[in-house]
Tab-separated table of C-alpha atoms in Angstrom:
chain	number	residue	atom	x	y	z
A	120	ALA	CA	-70.770	15.061	13.176
A	121	GLY	CA	-73.814	13.745	11.340
A	122	THR	CA	-73.319	11.483	8.380
A	123	GLY	CA	-70.847	13.633	6.464
A	124	ASN	CA	-67.107	14.009	6.511
A	125	PHE	CA	-65.157	15.468	9.459
A	126	THR	CA	-63.020	18.262	7.976
A	127	LEU	CA	-60.755	20.810	9.679
A	128	THR	CA	-59.876	23.676	7.345
A	129	SER	CA	-58.000	26.850	8.178
A	130	GLY	CA	-60.159	29.905	7.539
A	131	ASN	CA	-57.395	32.417	8.238
A	132	ASN	CA	-56.770	34.404	5.079
A	133	GLY	CA	-53.881	36.337	6.595
A	134	GLY	CA	-51.636	33.349	7.158
A	135	ARG	CA	-51.703	29.728	8.158
A	136	PRO	CA	-52.269	29.059	11.872
A	137	ASN	CA	-51.033	26.069	13.813
A	138	LEU	CA	-53.420	23.352	14.991
A	139	THR	CA	-52.823	20.837	17.768
A	140	LEU	CA	-55.228	17.921	18.200
A	141	ASN	CA	-54.827	17.230	21.902
A	142	ALA	CA	-58.105	15.702	23.056
A	143	THR	CA	-57.889	12.630	25.260
A	144	ASN	CA	-58.930	10.559	22.268
A	145	LEU	CA	-60.455	11.519	18.946
A	146	ALA	CA	-62.770	8.656	17.958
A	147	MET	CA	-64.388	8.959	14.573
A	148	GLY	CA	-67.676	7.044	14.643
A	149	ALA	CA	-69.079	4.843	11.917
A	150	SER	CA	-71.189	7.741	10.604
A	151	VAL	CA	-68.118	9.815	9.712
A	152	GLY	CA	-67.137	9.463	6.071
A	153	ALA	CA	-63.560	10.805	6.388
A	154	PHE	CA	-61.209	12.691	8.710
A	155	ASN	CA	-59.521	15.488	6.760
A	156	THR	CA	-57.250	18.384	7.721
A	157	GLN	CA	-56.005	21.080	5.380
A	158	GLY	CA	-54.596	24.586	5.258
A	159	PHE	CA	-52.603	24.695	8.526
A	160	ALA	CA	-49.002	25.742	9.057
A	161	THR	CA	-48.270	22.950	11.533
A	162	LEU	CA	-50.743	20.198	12.335
A	163	THR	CA	-49.717	18.286	15.460
A	164	ILE	CA	-51.339	14.953	16.335
A	165	ALA	CA	-50.778	14.814	20.092
A	166	ARG	CA	-53.360	12.153	21.047
A	167	ALA	CA	-54.508	8.942	19.425
A	168	ILE	CA	-56.958	9.058	16.527
A	169	ASN	CA	-59.275	6.170	15.664
A	170	SER	CA	-61.299	6.368	12.480
A	171	THR	CA	-63.587	3.949	10.677
A	172	SER	CA	-62.875	5.769	7.424
A	173	THR	CA	-59.982	7.532	5.698
A	174	ILE	CA	-57.316	9.798	7.188
A	175	THR	CA	-56.174	12.616	4.896
A	176	ASN	CA	-53.727	15.444	5.631
A	177	SER	CA	-53.416	17.790	2.680
A	178	ASN	CA	-52.290	21.347	1.981
A	179	ASN	CA	-50.731	21.677	5.438
A	180	THR	CA	-47.195	23.008	5.627
A	181	LEU	CA	-46.132	20.375	8.172
A	182	THR	CA	-47.748	17.442	9.966
A	183	VAL	CA	-46.220	16.309	13.271
A	184	LEU	CA	-47.028	12.755	14.360
A	185	GLY	CA	-46.973	12.445	18.141
A	186	ALA	CA	-49.544	9.692	18.719
A	187	ASN	CA	-50.952	6.574	17.112
A	188	ILE	CA	-53.404	6.827	14.216
A	189	THR	CA	-55.725	3.929	13.357
A	190	SER	CA	-58.165	3.786	10.459
A	191	THR	CA	-60.145	1.158	8.617
A	192	SER	CA	-59.334	2.773	5.281
A	193	THR	CA	-56.441	4.635	3.698
A	194	GLN	CA	-54.104	7.126	5.316
A	195	THR	CA	-52.564	9.820	3.116
A	196	TYR	CA	-49.941	12.344	4.235
A	197	SER	CA	-49.640	14.804	1.358
A	198	ASN	CA	-47.447	17.361	3.090
A	199	ALA	CA	-44.081	17.203	4.850
A	200	THR	CA	-44.334	14.967	7.917
A	201	THR	CA	-42.205	14.537	11.017
A	202	VAL	CA	-42.385	12.253	14.036
A	203	ALA	CA	-42.493	14.279	17.259
A	204	GLU	CA	-39.382	14.491	19.412
A	205	GLY	CA	-38.683	11.145	21.088
A	206	ALA	CA	-42.048	9.665	20.051
A	207	SER	CA	-42.777	6.076	19.027
A	208	VAL	CA	-45.795	6.182	16.720
A	209	THR	CA	-47.858	3.462	15.034
A	210	LEU	CA	-49.922	4.085	11.909
A	211	ALA	CA	-52.368	1.231	11.279
A	212	THR	CA	-54.982	0.529	8.609
A	213	THR	CA	-57.265	-2.395	7.892
A	214	ASN	CA	-55.793	-3.756	4.656
A	215	SER	CA	-55.525	-0.271	3.181
A	216	ALA	CA	-52.771	1.949	1.827
A	217	VAL	CA	-50.537	4.287	3.802
A	218	THR	CA	-48.991	6.935	1.547
A	219	PHE	CA	-46.346	9.589	2.226
A	220	SER	CA	-46.432	11.930	-0.770
A	221	THR	CA	-43.458	14.047	0.300
A	222	THR	CA	-40.765	13.902	2.977
A	223	LEU	CA	-40.820	12.057	6.314
A	224	ASN	CA	-38.342	12.969	9.067
A	225	GLY	CA	-37.523	12.594	12.714
A	226	THR	CA	-37.102	15.624	14.976
A	227	ALA	CA	-33.701	16.990	15.899
A	228	GLY	CA	-32.977	16.354	19.585
A	229	GLY	CA	-31.447	13.884	21.965
A	230	VAL	CA	-33.935	10.987	21.596
A	231	ALA	CA	-34.540	9.048	18.391
A	232	GLU	CA	-38.030	8.829	16.885
A	233	ASN	CA	-39.569	5.480	15.906
A	234	LEU	CA	-42.334	4.785	13.397
A	235	ALA	CA	-44.216	1.520	12.849
A	236	ILE	CA	-46.613	1.147	9.914
A	237	THR	CA	-49.011	-1.797	9.589
A	238	ALA	CA	-51.194	-1.873	6.484
A	239	GLY	CA	-52.318	-5.502	6.297
A	240	THR	CA	-52.686	-6.486	2.647
A	241	GLY	CA	-52.409	-2.833	1.624
A	242	THR	CA	-49.477	-0.908	0.121
A	243	VAL	CA	-47.102	1.429	1.937
A	244	THR	CA	-45.615	4.099	-0.315
A	245	PHE	CA	-42.683	6.429	0.366
A	246	THR	CA	-42.612	9.022	-2.424
A	247	GLY	CA	-40.272	11.497	-0.754
A	248	VAL	CA	-37.008	11.049	1.124
A	249	VAL	CA	-37.288	9.471	4.567
A	250	GLY	CA	-34.905	10.879	7.175
A	251	GLY	CA	-33.159	13.198	4.751
A	252	THR	CA	-33.094	16.100	7.219
A	253	THR	CA	-33.290	14.165	10.500
A	254	PRO	CA	-32.987	10.373	10.287
A	255	LEU	CA	-35.537	8.217	12.071
A	256	GLY	CA	-34.559	5.754	14.788
A	257	ASN	CA	-36.446	2.536	14.045
A	258	LEU	CA	-38.729	2.200	11.023
A	259	SER	CA	-40.946	-0.868	10.713
A	260	VAL	CA	-43.219	-1.608	7.745
A	261	THR	CA	-45.623	-4.553	7.752
A	262	ALA	CA	-47.646	-4.673	4.538
A	263	ASP	CA	-48.067	-6.978	1.577
A	264	ASN	CA	-46.706	-4.357	-0.829
A	265	LEU	CA	-44.075	-1.648	-0.486
A	266	THR	CA	-43.051	1.126	-2.881
A	267	VAL	CA	-39.846	3.079	-2.195
A	268	SER	CA	-39.280	6.023	-4.546
A	269	ALA	CA	-36.642	7.907	-2.528
A	270	ASN	CA	-33.910	7.183	0.004
A	271	LEU	CA	-34.628	5.637	3.400
A	272	ASN	CA	-32.317	7.053	6.104
A	273	GLY	CA	-32.213	5.972	9.739
A	274	SER	CA	-30.000	5.099	12.682
A	275	GLY	CA	-31.933	2.205	14.246
A	276	ILE	CA	-33.517	-0.999	12.923
A	277	LEU	CA	-35.248	-1.002	9.546
A	278	THR	CA	-37.800	-3.841	9.370
A	279	LEU	CA	-39.613	-4.658	6.127
A	280	GLN	CA	-41.988	-7.631	6.093
A	281	PRO	CA	-45.176	-8.932	4.454
A	282	THR	CA	-48.388	-9.433	6.385
A	283	THR	CA	-49.913	-12.428	4.631
A	284	ALA	CA	-48.569	-15.850	5.562
A	285	ALA	CA	-46.652	-17.669	2.795
A	286	ARG	CA	-46.288	-14.488	0.716
A	287	ILE	CA	-43.103	-14.756	-1.291
A	288	ILE	CA	-40.287	-12.212	-1.064
A	289	VAL	CA	-38.156	-11.182	-4.034
A	290	LEU	CA	-35.357	-8.621	-3.833
A	291	GLY	CA	-33.970	-7.225	-7.056
A	292	GLY	CA	-36.558	-8.931	-9.246
A	293	VAL	CA	-40.259	-9.518	-9.876
A	294	GLN	CA	-42.052	-12.787	-9.281
A	295	LEU	CA	-45.733	-13.674	-9.113
A	296	ASP	CA	-47.120	-14.883	-5.821
A	297	THR	CA	-49.369	-17.941	-5.859
A	298	LEU	CA	-51.600	-16.310	-3.242
A	299	THR	CA	-52.000	-12.804	-4.636
A	300	THR	CA	-51.087	-10.862	-7.751
A	301	ASN	CA	-47.559	-10.013	-6.631
A	302	GLY	CA	-45.223	-10.937	-3.850
A	303	PHE	CA	-43.438	-8.636	-1.417
A	304	ASN	CA	-41.047	-7.351	-4.075
A	305	LEU	CA	-38.370	-4.678	-3.942
A	306	SER	CA	-36.583	-3.835	-7.187
A	307	SER	CA	-32.838	-3.270	-7.387
A	308	ALA	CA	-33.501	0.483	-7.540
A	309	GLU	CA	-35.645	0.322	-4.392
A	310	MET	CA	-33.068	-1.778	-2.518
A	311	GLY	CA	-30.436	0.781	-3.537
A	312	ARG	CA	-32.438	3.456	-1.710
A	313	ILE	CA	-31.753	1.834	1.662
A	314	THR	CA	-28.822	3.989	2.654
A	315	ALA	CA	-25.931	3.155	4.988
A	316	GLY	CA	-26.331	4.126	8.639
A	317	TRP	CA	-29.034	1.758	9.896
A	318	SER	CA	-27.938	-0.344	12.881
A	319	SER	CA	-29.659	-3.312	11.218
A	320	VAL	CA	-31.851	-4.073	8.206
A	321	VAL	CA	-34.297	-6.974	8.633
A	322	ILE	CA	-36.328	-8.189	5.654
A	323	GLY	CA	-38.887	-10.994	5.931
A	324	ASN	CA	-40.334	-13.010	8.802
A	325	THR	CA	-40.906	-16.608	9.858
A	326	THR	CA	-44.406	-16.741	8.339
A	327	SER	CA	-43.419	-15.500	4.881
A	328	GLY	CA	-43.097	-17.693	1.814
A	329	SER	CA	-40.019	-18.503	-0.241
A	330	PHE	CA	-37.367	-15.763	-0.357
A	331	THR	CA	-35.170	-15.057	-3.395
A	332	ASN	CA	-32.381	-12.508	-3.172
A	333	SER	CA	-31.182	-11.064	-6.468
A	334	TYR	CA	-29.702	-7.862	-5.046
A	335	ALA	CA	-25.941	-7.631	-4.736
A	336	THR	CA	-24.859	-4.778	-2.441
A	337	LEU	CA	-25.641	-4.749	1.288
A	338	LEU	CA	-24.472	-1.615	3.117
A	339	ASN	CA	-25.837	-2.359	6.611
A	340	PRO	CA	-25.848	-5.323	8.990
A	341	THR	CA	-28.508	-7.388	7.234
A	342	THR	CA	-30.889	-10.189	8.221
A	343	PHE	CA	-33.006	-12.081	5.684
A	344	ILE	CA	-35.767	-14.341	7.079
A	345	SER	CA	-37.915	-16.871	5.212
A	346	GLY	CA	-40.707	-19.072	6.491
A	347	VAL	CA	-39.863	-21.572	3.745
A	348	ASP	CA	-36.675	-21.594	1.598
A	349	PHE	CA	-34.072	-18.897	0.989
A	350	THR	CA	-32.230	-18.789	-2.350
A	351	ASN	CA	-29.312	-16.474	-3.050
A	352	SER	CA	-29.173	-16.031	-6.819
A	353	VAL	CA	-26.651	-13.196	-7.145
A	354	ALA	CA	-23.087	-12.642	-5.934
A	355	VAL	CA	-23.576	-10.599	-2.753
A	356	ASN	CA	-21.010	-8.051	-1.608
A	357	ALA	CA	-21.556	-6.778	1.923
A	358	SER	CA	-19.657	-4.452	4.235
A	359	ASN	CA	-21.261	-5.693	7.462
A	360	THR	CA	-22.622	-8.871	9.012
A	361	VAL	CA	-25.027	-11.077	7.045
A	362	LEU	CA	-27.553	-13.373	8.769
A	363	ILE	CA	-29.845	-15.606	6.710
A	364	ARG	CA	-32.545	-17.719	8.372
A	365	ALA	CA	-34.935	-20.111	6.646
A	366	LEU	CA	-37.354	-22.484	8.334
A	367	GLN	CA	-36.583	-24.989	5.579
A	368	ASP	CA	-33.629	-24.822	3.157
A	369	VAL	CA	-30.860	-22.290	2.516
A	370	ILE	CA	-29.692	-22.558	-1.105
A	371	LEU	CA	-26.634	-20.776	-2.515
A	372	THR	CA	-26.374	-20.541	-6.286
A	373	GLN	CA	-24.016	-17.559	-5.965
A	374	SER	CA	-21.484	-16.455	-3.364
A	375	ILE	CA	-21.837	-14.240	-0.297
A	376	THR	CA	-18.825	-12.029	0.446
A	377	THR	CA	-18.403	-9.540	3.270
A	378	THR	CA	-15.509	-7.401	4.421
A	379	ASN	CA	-16.687	-7.837	8.025
A	380	THR	CA	-14.059	-9.367	10.323
A	381	SER	CA	-16.206	-10.400	13.299
A	382	ALA	CA	-16.934	-13.891	14.633
A	383	ASN	CA	-20.445	-13.706	13.124
A	384	ALA	CA	-19.528	-12.125	9.784
A	385	ILE	CA	-21.752	-14.583	7.878
A	386	THR	CA	-24.322	-16.836	9.559
A	387	LEU	CA	-26.614	-19.162	7.621
A	388	VAL	CA	-29.392	-20.973	9.487
A	389	ALA	CA	-31.312	-23.710	7.670
A	390	GLY	CA	-34.176	-25.308	9.575
A	391	ARG	CA	-33.824	-28.283	7.270
A	392	ASN	CA	-31.029	-28.541	4.670
A	393	PHE	CA	-28.136	-26.449	3.383
A	394	THR	CA	-27.263	-26.556	-0.330
A	395	ASN	CA	-24.093	-25.058	-1.775
A	396	ASN	CA	-24.344	-25.030	-5.567
A	397	PHE	CA	-21.612	-22.411	-5.991
A	398	GLY	CA	-18.451	-24.101	-4.788
A	399	ALA	CA	-15.469	-23.662	-2.502
A	400	ASN	CA	-15.693	-19.847	-2.346
A	401	ALA	CA	-19.398	-19.623	-1.608
A	402	LEU	CA	-18.734	-17.873	1.731
A	403	VAL	CA	-15.960	-15.274	2.093
A	404	THR	CA	-15.298	-12.951	5.046
A	405	GLY	CA	-12.801	-10.240	5.864
A	406	ALA	CA	-9.458	-11.227	7.406
A	407	GLY	CA	-10.075	-12.830	10.810
A	408	GLY	CA	-13.822	-13.042	10.283
A	409	ARG	CA	-15.657	-16.326	10.114
A	410	TRP	CA	-18.775	-17.943	8.748
A	411	LEU	CA	-21.088	-20.407	10.490
A	412	VAL	CA	-23.643	-22.667	8.783
A	413	TYR	CA	-26.408	-24.281	10.842
A	414	SER	CA	-28.482	-27.163	9.454
A	415	THR	CA	-29.889	-30.507	10.594
A	416	ASN	CA	-28.137	-33.628	9.291
A	417	PRO	CA	-24.913	-33.570	7.237
A	418	THR	CA	-26.107	-36.544	5.184
A	419	ASN	CA	-28.863	-34.309	3.736
A	420	THR	CA	-26.691	-31.328	2.813
A	421	THR	CA	-25.200	-30.672	-0.623
A	422	GLY	CA	-21.838	-29.100	-1.401
A	423	GLU	CA	-20.833	-28.447	2.189
A	424	GLN	CA	-17.742	-30.624	1.715
A	425	LEU	CA	-16.476	-28.049	-0.799
A	426	LEU	CA	-16.224	-25.399	1.920
A	427	SER	CA	-13.114	-25.009	4.021
A	428	ASN	CA	-14.237	-25.245	7.638
A	429	ALA	CA	-12.162	-25.603	10.799
A	430	PHE	CA	-14.651	-27.621	12.846
A	431	ASN	CA	-17.999	-29.405	13.015
A	432	ARG	CA	-20.425	-29.365	15.922
A	433	TYR	CA	-23.406	-31.628	16.571
A	434	THR	CA	-26.452	-31.353	18.851
A	435	CYS	CA	-26.255	-27.654	18.092
A	436	THR	CA	-29.130	-25.257	17.325
A	437	TYR	CA	-29.002	-21.580	16.435
A	438	GLY	CA	-29.887	-19.536	19.492
A	439	GLY	CA	-30.136	-22.700	21.601
A	440	SER	CA	-27.826	-25.200	23.226
A	441	CYS	CA	-24.577	-25.954	21.467
A	442	PRO	CA	-21.157	-27.346	22.399
A	443	THR	CA	-18.416	-24.739	22.691
A	444	LEU	CA	-17.436	-23.423	19.273
A	445	ALA	CA	-13.832	-23.525	18.151
A	446	ALA	CA	-12.046	-20.773	16.259
A	447	GLY	CA	-12.538	-20.451	12.518
A	448	ASN	CA	-15.353	-21.397	10.174
A	449	GLY	CA	-17.824	-24.012	11.340
A	450	LEU	CA	-20.577	-26.378	10.195
A	451	LEU	CA	-23.136	-26.965	12.929
A	452	TYR	CA	-25.867	-29.597	13.028
A	453	SER	CA	-28.864	-30.260	15.238
A	454	TYR	CA	-28.402	-33.983	14.536
A	455	THR	CA	-26.733	-36.098	17.236
A	456	PRO	CA	-24.625	-38.868	15.669
A	457	LEU	CA	-23.882	-42.140	17.467
A	458	LEU	CA	-20.403	-43.675	17.453
A	459	ASP	CA	-19.731	-47.363	17.877
A	460	VAL	CA	-16.883	-48.426	20.150
A	461	THR	CA	-15.791	-52.040	19.647
A	462	ILE	CA	-13.051	-54.245	21.053
A	463	ASP	CA	-10.598	-56.028	18.845
A	464	PRO	CA	-10.968	-59.840	19.100
A	465	GLN	CA	-8.668	-61.293	21.786
A	466	SER	CA	-6.870	-64.642	21.774
A	467	TYR	CA	-4.973	-66.403	24.557
A	468	ASN	CA	-2.405	-69.146	24.570
A	469	TYR	CA	-2.831	-71.736	27.260
A	470	GLY	CA	-1.654	-70.305	30.549
A	471	ASP	CA	-1.682	-66.654	29.472
A	472	ALA	CA	-2.500	-64.095	32.133
A	473	VAL	CA	-5.811	-62.248	31.944
A	474	ILE	CA	-5.591	-58.916	30.124
A	475	ALA	CA	-5.923	-55.963	32.490
A	476	PRO	CA	-9.379	-54.263	32.471
A	477	THR	CA	-7.915	-51.214	30.708
A	478	GLY	CA	-5.626	-53.111	28.352
A	479	TYR	CA	-7.979	-53.877	25.492
A	480	THR	CA	-7.548	-52.364	22.022
A	481	LEU	CA	-10.591	-50.292	21.014
A	482	GLN	CA	-11.906	-49.295	17.581
A	483	THR	CA	-14.396	-46.483	16.816
A	484	SER	CA	-16.719	-46.159	13.823
A	485	GLY	CA	-19.663	-43.999	12.767
A	486	TYR	CA	-17.832	-40.762	11.946
A	487	LEU	CA	-19.693	-38.751	9.316
A	488	ASN	CA	-16.680	-37.187	7.590
A	489	ALA	CA	-12.905	-37.019	7.607
A	490	LEU	CA	-12.762	-33.878	9.775
A	491	ASP	CA	-14.670	-35.681	12.529
A	492	THR	CA	-12.274	-38.615	12.338
A	493	THR	CA	-9.262	-36.406	13.008
A	494	ALA	CA	-10.808	-33.789	15.284
A	495	GLY	CA	-13.438	-35.824	17.103
A	496	ILE	CA	-11.035	-37.794	19.282
A	497	ILE	CA	-12.791	-39.857	21.924
A	498	GLY	CA	-11.424	-39.536	25.416
A	499	GLY	CA	-12.044	-41.599	28.501
A	500	VAL	CA	-11.138	-45.011	29.873
A	501	GLY	CA	-12.176	-48.458	28.671
A	502	ASN	CA	-12.810	-50.862	31.552
A	503	PHE	CA	-13.681	-54.482	30.688
A	504	SER	CA	-13.789	-57.903	32.283
A	505	THR	CA	-13.668	-61.406	30.784
A	506	SER	CA	-14.931	-64.858	31.657
A	507	TYR	CA	-11.461	-66.243	30.848
A	508	VAL	CA	-9.423	-67.314	33.872
A	509	GLN	CA	-5.717	-68.024	33.654
A	510	GLY	CA	-5.208	-71.755	33.198
A	511	ASN	CA	-8.515	-72.375	31.384
A	512	ASN	CA	-8.348	-75.070	28.772
A	513	ALA	CA	-8.021	-73.970	25.174
A	514	GLY	CA	-11.307	-73.240	23.389
A	515	THR	CA	-13.686	-70.453	22.354
A	516	GLY	CA	-16.640	-68.660	23.775
A	517	PHE	CA	-15.007	-66.618	26.483
A	518	THR	CA	-16.895	-63.329	26.899
A	519	ILE	CA	-15.674	-59.729	27.312
A	520	THR	CA	-18.015	-57.464	29.279
A	521	ASN	CA	-18.074	-53.691	29.761
A	522	SER	CA	-17.422	-52.956	33.415
A	523	GLY	CA	-17.898	-49.193	33.721
A	524	SER	CA	-16.102	-47.712	30.696
A	525	THR	CA	-16.465	-43.948	30.318
A	526	PHE	CA	-16.059	-42.117	26.989
A	527	SER	CA	-16.481	-38.534	25.902
């Protein structure tokens, strides 16, 4: 190949031929400046390509992606592109852009096509409609910047996430990132191009920075993930389940409403504290649906007492161990509270019989709120003994000792 570019160009003047790259592996060495293809009717990538330079497909009628493509520089797909029937393809660059200048589709058939794009600190750009003719199965984009200029259609999981740790995420707005020029931002127009039909939309990850949602309409089952705090700053209206996870705080300045009627219609998971700055109607589900809010310690939450919940649970973590949940809305805490069980003072008249081991009056304290006081009834049996013996002289200092009481 020498030191120049590696270029495949159709020389057929009578019509465009098809080209299939089907070698065991096409490895572009360091001496190759670029890997370019142009002028073919259908260009099929059937085996993996590894390049230390750019990947460019231009002036082809159709490019079919059937294998992984890795490059250290940009990848540009200037013509219509499809993912081969049933294929799961990864396009990867080293902190460089991946650009689709026109349409991107799956292939009609019985098995869904999946595409994963990893661009490091680069930008992934969708200029044309994705899945407009044949929707993709799963589509995953990991890059520090994303531009969506046309609709994204699919039937599987759509995952959109930044690469760089602590990179902020803003939906429906623009905000500067303290690490780079901009955060992982999707405007309201770009969010509106995520069409209904995805089985799930996941935005963010556990290494990302603070996450601010300013976009109102969620058409698919949606998960927002923040490695720091999540703030909802707009009234959200959803038609499916909503899951919000933050390693630190979940903050509601506006409401979240869904028409979903399932037992997990709305789930908020705060790794630290939950703050409700909106009020009593901060969380609203469809008839029969419920919301669940996970946090750590109720003494560190704000505004939770304004919500109307049916139960509390303690020693409970999202995705981990948890006491059985009751019906209705619930507040769940990883904190394990301790209750104090005390015995009312006892007095005897001279000659009184000794109180039976289970006959003492007990008092409990340490409940964290009124709902716990009424719903958190302690069961079990108190069993106590005393140093008093019938016929003892009057006086004080007789002891009462726990002798195998059991409470739950």
